[in-house]
Short mmCIF file of C-alpha atoms in Angstrom, two decimals:
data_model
loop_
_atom_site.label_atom_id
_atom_site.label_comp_id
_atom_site.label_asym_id
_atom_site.label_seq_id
_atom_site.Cartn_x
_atom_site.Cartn_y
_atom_site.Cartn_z
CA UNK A 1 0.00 0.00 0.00
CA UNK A 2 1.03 3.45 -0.74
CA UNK A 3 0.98 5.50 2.26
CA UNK A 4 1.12 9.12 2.82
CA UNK A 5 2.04 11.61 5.46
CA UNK A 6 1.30 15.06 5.27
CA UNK A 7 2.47 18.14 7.42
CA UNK A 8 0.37 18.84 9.93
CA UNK A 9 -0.80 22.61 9.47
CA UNK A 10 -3.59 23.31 12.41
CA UNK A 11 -2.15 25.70 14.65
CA UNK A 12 0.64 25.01 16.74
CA UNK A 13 0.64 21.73 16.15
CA UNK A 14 3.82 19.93 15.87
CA UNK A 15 3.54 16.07 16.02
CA UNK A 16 3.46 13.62 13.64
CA UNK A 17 1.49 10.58 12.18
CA UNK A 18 4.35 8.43 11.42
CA UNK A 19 8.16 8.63 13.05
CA UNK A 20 10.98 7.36 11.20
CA UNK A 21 10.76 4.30 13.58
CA UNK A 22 7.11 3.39 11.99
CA UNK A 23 8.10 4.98 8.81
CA UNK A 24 10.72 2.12 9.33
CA UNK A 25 8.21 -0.95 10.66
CA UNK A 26 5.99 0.02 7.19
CA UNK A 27 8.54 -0.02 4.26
CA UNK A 28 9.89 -3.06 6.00
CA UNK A 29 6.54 -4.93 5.68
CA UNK A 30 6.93 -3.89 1.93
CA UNK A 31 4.64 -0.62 1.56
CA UNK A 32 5.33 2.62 -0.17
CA UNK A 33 6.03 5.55 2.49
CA UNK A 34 5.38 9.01 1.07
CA UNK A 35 6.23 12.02 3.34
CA UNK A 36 5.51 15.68 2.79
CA UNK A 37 9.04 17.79 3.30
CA UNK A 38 8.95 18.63 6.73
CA UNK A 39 6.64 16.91 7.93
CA UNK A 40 8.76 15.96 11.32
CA UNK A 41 10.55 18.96 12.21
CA UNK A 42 8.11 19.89 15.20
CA UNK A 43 9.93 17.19 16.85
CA UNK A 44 13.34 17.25 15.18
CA UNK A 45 13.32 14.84 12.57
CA UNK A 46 14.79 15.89 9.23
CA UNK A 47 13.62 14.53 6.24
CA UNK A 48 16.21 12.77 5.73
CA UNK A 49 15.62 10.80 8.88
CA UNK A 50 12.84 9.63 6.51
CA UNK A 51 14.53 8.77 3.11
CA UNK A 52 16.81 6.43 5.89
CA UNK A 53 13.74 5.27 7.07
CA UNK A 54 12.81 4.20 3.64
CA UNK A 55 10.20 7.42 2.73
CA UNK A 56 10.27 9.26 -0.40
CA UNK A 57 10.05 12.98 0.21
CA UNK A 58 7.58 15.16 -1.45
CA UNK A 59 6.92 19.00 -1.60
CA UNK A 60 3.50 19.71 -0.74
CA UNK A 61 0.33 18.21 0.45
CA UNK A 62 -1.33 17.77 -3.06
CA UNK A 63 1.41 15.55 -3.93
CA UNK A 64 0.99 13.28 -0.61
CA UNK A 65 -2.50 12.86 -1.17
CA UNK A 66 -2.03 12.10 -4.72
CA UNK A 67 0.15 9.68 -4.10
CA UNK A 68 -1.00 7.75 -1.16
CA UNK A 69 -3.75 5.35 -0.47
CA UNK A 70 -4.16 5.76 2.94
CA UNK A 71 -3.76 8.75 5.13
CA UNK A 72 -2.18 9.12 8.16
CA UNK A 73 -2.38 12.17 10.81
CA UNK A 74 -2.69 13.32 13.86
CA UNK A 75 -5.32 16.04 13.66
CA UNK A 76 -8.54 16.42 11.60
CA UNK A 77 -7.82 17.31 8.31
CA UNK A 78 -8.53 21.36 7.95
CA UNK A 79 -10.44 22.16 4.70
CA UNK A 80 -7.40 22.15 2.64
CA UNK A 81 -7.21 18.71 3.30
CA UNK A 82 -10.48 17.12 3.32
CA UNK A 83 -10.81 19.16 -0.54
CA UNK A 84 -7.62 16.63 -1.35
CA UNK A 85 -9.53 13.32 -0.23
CA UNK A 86 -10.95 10.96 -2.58
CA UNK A 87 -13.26 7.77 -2.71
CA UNK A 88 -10.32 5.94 -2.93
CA UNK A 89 -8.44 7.30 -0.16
CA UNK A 90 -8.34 5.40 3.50
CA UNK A 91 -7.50 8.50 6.31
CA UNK A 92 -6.51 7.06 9.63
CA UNK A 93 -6.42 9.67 12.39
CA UNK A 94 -8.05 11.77 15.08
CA UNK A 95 -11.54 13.41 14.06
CA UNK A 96 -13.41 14.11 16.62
CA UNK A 97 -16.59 14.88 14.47
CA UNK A 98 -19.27 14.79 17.49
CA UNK A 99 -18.04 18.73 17.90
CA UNK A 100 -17.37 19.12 14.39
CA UNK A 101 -20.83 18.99 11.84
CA UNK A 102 -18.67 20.67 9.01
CA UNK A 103 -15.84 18.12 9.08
CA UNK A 104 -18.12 15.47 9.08
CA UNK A 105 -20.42 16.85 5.95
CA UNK A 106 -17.02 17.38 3.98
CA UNK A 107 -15.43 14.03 4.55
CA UNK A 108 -18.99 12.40 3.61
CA UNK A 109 -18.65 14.58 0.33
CA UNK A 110 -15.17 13.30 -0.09
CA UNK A 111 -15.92 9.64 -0.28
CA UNK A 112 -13.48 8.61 1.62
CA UNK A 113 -13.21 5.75 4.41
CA UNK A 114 -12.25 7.57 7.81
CA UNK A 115 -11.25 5.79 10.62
CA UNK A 116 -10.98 7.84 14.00
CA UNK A 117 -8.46 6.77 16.33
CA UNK A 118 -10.68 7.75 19.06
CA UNK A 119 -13.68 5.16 18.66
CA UNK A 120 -11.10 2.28 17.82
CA UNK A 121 -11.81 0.39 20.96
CA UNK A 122 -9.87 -2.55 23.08
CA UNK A 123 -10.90 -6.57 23.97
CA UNK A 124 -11.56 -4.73 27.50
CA UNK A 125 -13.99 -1.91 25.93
CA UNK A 126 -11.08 0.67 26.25
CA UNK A 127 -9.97 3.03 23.48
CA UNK A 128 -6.40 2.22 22.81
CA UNK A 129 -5.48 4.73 20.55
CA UNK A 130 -7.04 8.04 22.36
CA UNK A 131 -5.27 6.46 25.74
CA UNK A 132 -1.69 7.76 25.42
CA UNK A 133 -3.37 11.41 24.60
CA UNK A 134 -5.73 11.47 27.29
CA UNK A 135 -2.56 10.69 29.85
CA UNK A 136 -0.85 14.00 27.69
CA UNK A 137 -3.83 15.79 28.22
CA UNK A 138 -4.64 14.76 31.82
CA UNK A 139 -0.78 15.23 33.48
CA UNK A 140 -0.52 18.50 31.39
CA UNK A 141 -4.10 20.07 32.72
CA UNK A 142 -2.73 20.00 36.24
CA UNK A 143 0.75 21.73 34.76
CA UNK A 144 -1.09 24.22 33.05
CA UNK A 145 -4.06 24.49 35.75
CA UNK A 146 -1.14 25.64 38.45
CA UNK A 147 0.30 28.09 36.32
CA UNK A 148 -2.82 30.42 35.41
CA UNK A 149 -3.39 30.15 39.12
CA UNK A 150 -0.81 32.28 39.30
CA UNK A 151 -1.57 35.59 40.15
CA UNK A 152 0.57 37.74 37.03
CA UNK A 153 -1.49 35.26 34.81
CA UNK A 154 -5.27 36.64 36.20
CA UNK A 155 -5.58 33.75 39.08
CA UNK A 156 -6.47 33.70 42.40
CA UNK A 157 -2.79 33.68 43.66
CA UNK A 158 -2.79 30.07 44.83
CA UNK A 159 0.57 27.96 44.67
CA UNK A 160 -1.20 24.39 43.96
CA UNK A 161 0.69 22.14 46.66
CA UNK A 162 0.16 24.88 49.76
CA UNK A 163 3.52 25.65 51.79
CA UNK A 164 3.49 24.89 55.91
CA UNK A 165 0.52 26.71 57.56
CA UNK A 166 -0.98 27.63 54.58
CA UNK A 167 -3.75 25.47 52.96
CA UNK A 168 -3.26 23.90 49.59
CA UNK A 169 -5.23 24.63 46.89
CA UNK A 170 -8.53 22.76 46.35
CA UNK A 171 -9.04 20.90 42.67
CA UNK A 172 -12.03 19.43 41.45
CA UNK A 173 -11.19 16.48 38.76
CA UNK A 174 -14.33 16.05 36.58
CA UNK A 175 -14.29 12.16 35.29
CA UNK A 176 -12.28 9.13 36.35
CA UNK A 177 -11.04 7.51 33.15
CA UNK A 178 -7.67 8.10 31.98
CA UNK A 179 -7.74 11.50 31.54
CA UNK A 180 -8.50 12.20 35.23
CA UNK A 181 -6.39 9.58 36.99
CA UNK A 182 -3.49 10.98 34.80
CA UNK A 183 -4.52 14.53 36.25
CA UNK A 184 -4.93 13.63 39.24
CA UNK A 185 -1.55 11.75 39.77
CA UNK A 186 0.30 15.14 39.01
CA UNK A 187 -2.12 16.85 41.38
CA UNK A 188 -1.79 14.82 44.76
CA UNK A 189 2.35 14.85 43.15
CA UNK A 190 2.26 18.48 43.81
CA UNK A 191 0.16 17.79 47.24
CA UNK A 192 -2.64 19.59 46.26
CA UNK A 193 -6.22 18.54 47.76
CA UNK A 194 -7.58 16.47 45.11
CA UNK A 195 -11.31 15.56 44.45
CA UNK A 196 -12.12 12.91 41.92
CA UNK A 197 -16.27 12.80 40.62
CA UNK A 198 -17.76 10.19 38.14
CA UNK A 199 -20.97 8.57 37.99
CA UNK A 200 -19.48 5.19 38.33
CA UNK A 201 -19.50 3.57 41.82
CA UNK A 202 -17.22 0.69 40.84
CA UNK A 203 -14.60 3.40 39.29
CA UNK A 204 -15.17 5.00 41.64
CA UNK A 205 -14.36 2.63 44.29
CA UNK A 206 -11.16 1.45 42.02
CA UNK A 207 -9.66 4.80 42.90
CA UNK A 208 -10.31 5.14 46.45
CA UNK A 209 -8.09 1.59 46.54
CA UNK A 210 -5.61 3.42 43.66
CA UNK A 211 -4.88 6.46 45.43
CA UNK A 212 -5.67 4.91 48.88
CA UNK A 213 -5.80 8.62 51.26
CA UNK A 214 -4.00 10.75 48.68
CA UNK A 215 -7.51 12.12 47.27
CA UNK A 216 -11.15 11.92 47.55
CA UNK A 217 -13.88 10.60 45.77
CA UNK A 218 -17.34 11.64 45.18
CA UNK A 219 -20.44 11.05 43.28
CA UNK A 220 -20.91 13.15 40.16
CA UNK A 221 -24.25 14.42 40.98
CA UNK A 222 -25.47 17.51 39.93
CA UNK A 223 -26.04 18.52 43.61
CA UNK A 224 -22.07 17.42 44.33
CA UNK A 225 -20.49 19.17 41.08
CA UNK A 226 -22.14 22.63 42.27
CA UNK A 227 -20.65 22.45 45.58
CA UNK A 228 -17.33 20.88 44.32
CA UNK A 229 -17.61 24.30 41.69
CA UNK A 230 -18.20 26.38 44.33
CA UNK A 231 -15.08 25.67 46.37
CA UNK A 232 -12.23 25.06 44.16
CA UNK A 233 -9.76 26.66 43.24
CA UNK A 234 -8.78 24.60 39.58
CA UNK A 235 -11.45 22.40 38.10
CA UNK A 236 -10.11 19.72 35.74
CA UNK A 237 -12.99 18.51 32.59
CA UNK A 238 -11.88 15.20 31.74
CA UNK A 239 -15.34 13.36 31.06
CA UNK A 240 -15.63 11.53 28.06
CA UNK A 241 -18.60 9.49 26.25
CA UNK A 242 -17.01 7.17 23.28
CA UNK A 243 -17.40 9.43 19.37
CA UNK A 244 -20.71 11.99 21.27
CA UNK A 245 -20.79 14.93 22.60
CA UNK A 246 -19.13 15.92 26.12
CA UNK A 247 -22.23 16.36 28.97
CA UNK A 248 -22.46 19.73 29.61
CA UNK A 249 -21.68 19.13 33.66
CA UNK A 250 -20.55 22.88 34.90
CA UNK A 251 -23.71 25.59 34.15
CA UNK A 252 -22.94 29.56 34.07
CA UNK A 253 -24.88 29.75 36.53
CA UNK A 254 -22.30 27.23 38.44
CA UNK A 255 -19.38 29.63 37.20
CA UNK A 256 -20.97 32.26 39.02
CA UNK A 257 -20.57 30.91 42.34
CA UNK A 258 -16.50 30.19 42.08
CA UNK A 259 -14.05 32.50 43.28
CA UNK A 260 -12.48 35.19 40.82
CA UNK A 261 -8.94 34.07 39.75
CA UNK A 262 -10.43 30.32 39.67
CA UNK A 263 -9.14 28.43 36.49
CA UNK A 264 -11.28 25.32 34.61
CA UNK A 265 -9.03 23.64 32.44
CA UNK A 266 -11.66 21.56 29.61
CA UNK A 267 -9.88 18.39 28.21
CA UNK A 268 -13.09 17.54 26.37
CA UNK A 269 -12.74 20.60 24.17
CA UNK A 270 -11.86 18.30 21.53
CA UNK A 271 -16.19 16.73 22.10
CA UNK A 272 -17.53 20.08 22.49
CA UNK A 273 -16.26 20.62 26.07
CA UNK A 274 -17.95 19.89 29.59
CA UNK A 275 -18.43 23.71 30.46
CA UNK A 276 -21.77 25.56 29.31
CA UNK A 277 -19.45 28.54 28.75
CA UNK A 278 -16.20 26.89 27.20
CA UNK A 279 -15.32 27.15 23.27
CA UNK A 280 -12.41 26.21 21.55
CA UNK A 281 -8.93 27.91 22.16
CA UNK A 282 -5.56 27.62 20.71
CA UNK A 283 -1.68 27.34 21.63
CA UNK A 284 -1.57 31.34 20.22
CA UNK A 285 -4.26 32.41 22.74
CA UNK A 286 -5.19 29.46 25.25
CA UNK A 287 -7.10 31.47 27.70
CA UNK A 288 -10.19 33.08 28.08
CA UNK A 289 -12.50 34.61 31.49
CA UNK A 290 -16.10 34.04 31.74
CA UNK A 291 -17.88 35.10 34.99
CA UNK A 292 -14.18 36.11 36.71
CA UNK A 293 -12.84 32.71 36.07
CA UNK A 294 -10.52 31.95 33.42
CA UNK A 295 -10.82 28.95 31.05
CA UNK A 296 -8.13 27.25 29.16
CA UNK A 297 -9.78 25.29 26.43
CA UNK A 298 -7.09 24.44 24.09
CA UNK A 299 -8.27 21.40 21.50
CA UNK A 300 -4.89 19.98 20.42
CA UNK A 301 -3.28 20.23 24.36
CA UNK A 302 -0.75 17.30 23.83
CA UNK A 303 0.88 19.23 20.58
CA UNK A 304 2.28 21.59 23.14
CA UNK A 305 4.93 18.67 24.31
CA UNK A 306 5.00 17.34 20.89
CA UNK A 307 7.80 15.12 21.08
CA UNK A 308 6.26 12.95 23.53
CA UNK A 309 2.67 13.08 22.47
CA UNK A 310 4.09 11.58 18.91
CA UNK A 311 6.18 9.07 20.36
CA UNK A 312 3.37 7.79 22.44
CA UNK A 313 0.92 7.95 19.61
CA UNK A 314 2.78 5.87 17.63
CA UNK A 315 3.48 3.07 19.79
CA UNK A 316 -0.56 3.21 19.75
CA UNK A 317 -1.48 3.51 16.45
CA UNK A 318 1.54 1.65 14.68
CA UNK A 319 -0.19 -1.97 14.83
CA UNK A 320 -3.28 -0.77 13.24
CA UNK A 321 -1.35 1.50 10.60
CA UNK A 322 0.07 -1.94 9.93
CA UNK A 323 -3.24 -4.10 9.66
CA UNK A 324 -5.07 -1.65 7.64
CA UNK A 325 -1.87 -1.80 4.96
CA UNK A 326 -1.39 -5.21 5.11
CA UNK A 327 -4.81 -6.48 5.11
CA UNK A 328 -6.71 -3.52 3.78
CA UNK A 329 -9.00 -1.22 4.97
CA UNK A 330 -12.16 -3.43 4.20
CA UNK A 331 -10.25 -6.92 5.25
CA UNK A 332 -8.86 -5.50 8.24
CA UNK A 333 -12.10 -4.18 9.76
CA UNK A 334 -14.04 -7.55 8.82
CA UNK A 335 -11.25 -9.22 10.86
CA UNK A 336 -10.96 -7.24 13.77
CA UNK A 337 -14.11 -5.30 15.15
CA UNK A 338 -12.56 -3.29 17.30
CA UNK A 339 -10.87 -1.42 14.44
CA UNK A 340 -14.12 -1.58 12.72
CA UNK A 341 -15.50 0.29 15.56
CA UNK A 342 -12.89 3.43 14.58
CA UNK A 343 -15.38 3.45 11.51
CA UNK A 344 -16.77 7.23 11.30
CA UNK A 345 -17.29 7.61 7.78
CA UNK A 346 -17.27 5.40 4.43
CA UNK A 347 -18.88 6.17 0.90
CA UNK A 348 -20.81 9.33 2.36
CA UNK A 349 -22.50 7.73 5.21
CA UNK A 350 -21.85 8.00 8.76
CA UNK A 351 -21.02 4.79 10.35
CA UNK A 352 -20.61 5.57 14.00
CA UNK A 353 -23.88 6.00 15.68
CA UNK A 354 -23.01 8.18 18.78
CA UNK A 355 -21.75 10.40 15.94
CA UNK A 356 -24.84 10.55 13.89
CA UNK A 357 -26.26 11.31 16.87
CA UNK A 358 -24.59 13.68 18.21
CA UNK A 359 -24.63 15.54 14.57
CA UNK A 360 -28.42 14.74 13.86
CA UNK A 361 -27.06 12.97 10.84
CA UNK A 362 -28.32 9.46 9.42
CA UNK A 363 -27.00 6.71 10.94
CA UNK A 364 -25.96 3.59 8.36
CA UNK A 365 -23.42 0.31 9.25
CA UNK A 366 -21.39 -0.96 7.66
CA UNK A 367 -21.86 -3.84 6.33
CA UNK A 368 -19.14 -5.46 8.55
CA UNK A 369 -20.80 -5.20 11.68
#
């Protein structure tokens, strides 16, 4: 299979769908690597790490795309991109389209089969390939949670881990899949006083043995997120619902009762967000303030430490980038229906059904399930 790799170009965003290491696993296994010029210098690969690695260098994305049979990146393709797919073409990489009707009406047009990494789910009903992002996302929200804390930044003044005498501060983690354990491991790390909520008893019972006294846990009632709201000091969103929409957990009329200088950090961003008043923000201007608190609601977080985000994608997403060349994309779904389940889009139809949903689009199989 011929298989392409173009330069990311959303903003700020500096990993990479395929290392030279993959790059290296693929042309061994006797496919055709084709990578746009460039493509790896956000984490300081030259492009001739790539013609080592057995890649043939090309100068733009028109020329990837023509090229390749199957697609592989880390974001969802901007505009230019999705104008560049074809019937023929297989794309294997994030999409989030639950958050994204637009997207998911122009890679319909396109034809083109789109796998999300996102849906792609484990024997154990996990999702193996949004995993290694969602620990990113969840140790960085704490890192970036402290710092707008600070009080030359607009926050409340509050060093997260307390000194002697002096209380730590208070953070409310929102959800306690891999996102929030990953937050709050950094969090009781910088001995802060750490709340975990989710709507699962057994979870939540699996982190009160986890952490053992180093945090709290709590029932995510509505009742218990508007008190947790209205006393802490950093409020991590890190609730997820497999390819729908983010639950809109945290009101305005929530926001209203935190402290000014507060900071919600929304790792759902990417599925709409989990804060009535959050929207979309970027690496050029991450922060906004609603009601006196601020909000960082940045939708690629994990391109901010690039290096590792890519290297830790790969290791995820290199045994399906394998399958789906080896096999096919039509052979390797049939075979393995967890793949399948990555299945957003195929010959203009939407094939995920908590997508359609969440869009208000038609929902069709395929005929693999």
């Amino acid at each position: 299979m011929r298989i392409g790799v173009p330069k990311e170009i959303k903003n700020h965003e500096y990993r990479v769908g395929l290392t030279p290491a993959s790059v290296a696993e693929l042309s061994a296994a006797g496919h055709e690597l084709i990578v746009e010029t460039r493509a790896g210098m956000g984490i300081d690969f030259e492009d001739s790490d790539y013609v080592e690695a057995g890649a043939r260098i090309v100068a733009n994305p028109a020329e990837v795309f023509g090229a390749a049979d199957m697609i592989v990146k880390v974001k969802e393709p901007q505009p230019s991109e999705i104008a560049l797919l074809q019937p023929r073409h297989v794309l294997f990489t994030y999409l989030h389209l639950a958050a994204d009707k637009p997207q998911a009406l122009g890679l319909m047009q396109s034809g083109a089969t789109c796998i999300a990494y996102e849906t792609v789910t484990s024997r154990g009903g996990s999702l193996p390939l949004l995993k290694p992002m969602s620990e990113v996302a969840g140790r960085m929200s704490i890192q970036v949670g402290a710092h707008y804390l600070e009080k030359e930044q607009g926050g409340r003044g509050v060093l997260l881990g307390g000194v002697p005498g002096v209380a730590p501060a208070r953070v409310a983690i929102l959800g306690g899949g891999v996102a929030g354990v990953n937050a709050a491991q950094m969090a009781v790390g910088m001995r802060a006083d750490v709340t975990i909520y989710d709507i699962n008893n057994d979870r939540l019972a699996e982190l009160d043995m986890f952490f053992s006294s180093q945090i709290k846990t709590a029932y995510a009632s509505k009742a218990a997120i508007a008190a947790a709201v209205a006393k802490a000091h950093l409020v991590i969103g890190a609730v997820l619902v497999p390819g729908a929409a983010a639950p809109k957990l945290v009101t305005r009329e929530m926001l209203k009762t935190m402290k000014r200088g507060s900071v919600l950090v929304d790792i759902a961003i990417d599925q709409g967000g989990c804060f009535e008043t959050s929207h979309p923000t970027t690496h050029d201007d991450p922060v906004f303030v609603e009601e006196g608190v601020i909000h960082y609601c940045v939708a690629n977080m994990p391109g901010a430490v690039a290096r590792t985000s890519a290297f830790a994608l790969n290791n995820a997403t290199l045994p399906f980038a394998l399958a789906l060349a080896n096999k096919g994309a039509e052979a390797a779904m049939a075979a393995d229906p967890h793949l399948a389940a990555g299945l957003n889009v195929s010959a203009g139809k939407i094939r995920h059904q908590a997508v359609a949903e969440a869009l208000d689009l038609r929902f069709e199989g395929w005929h693999g399930y």
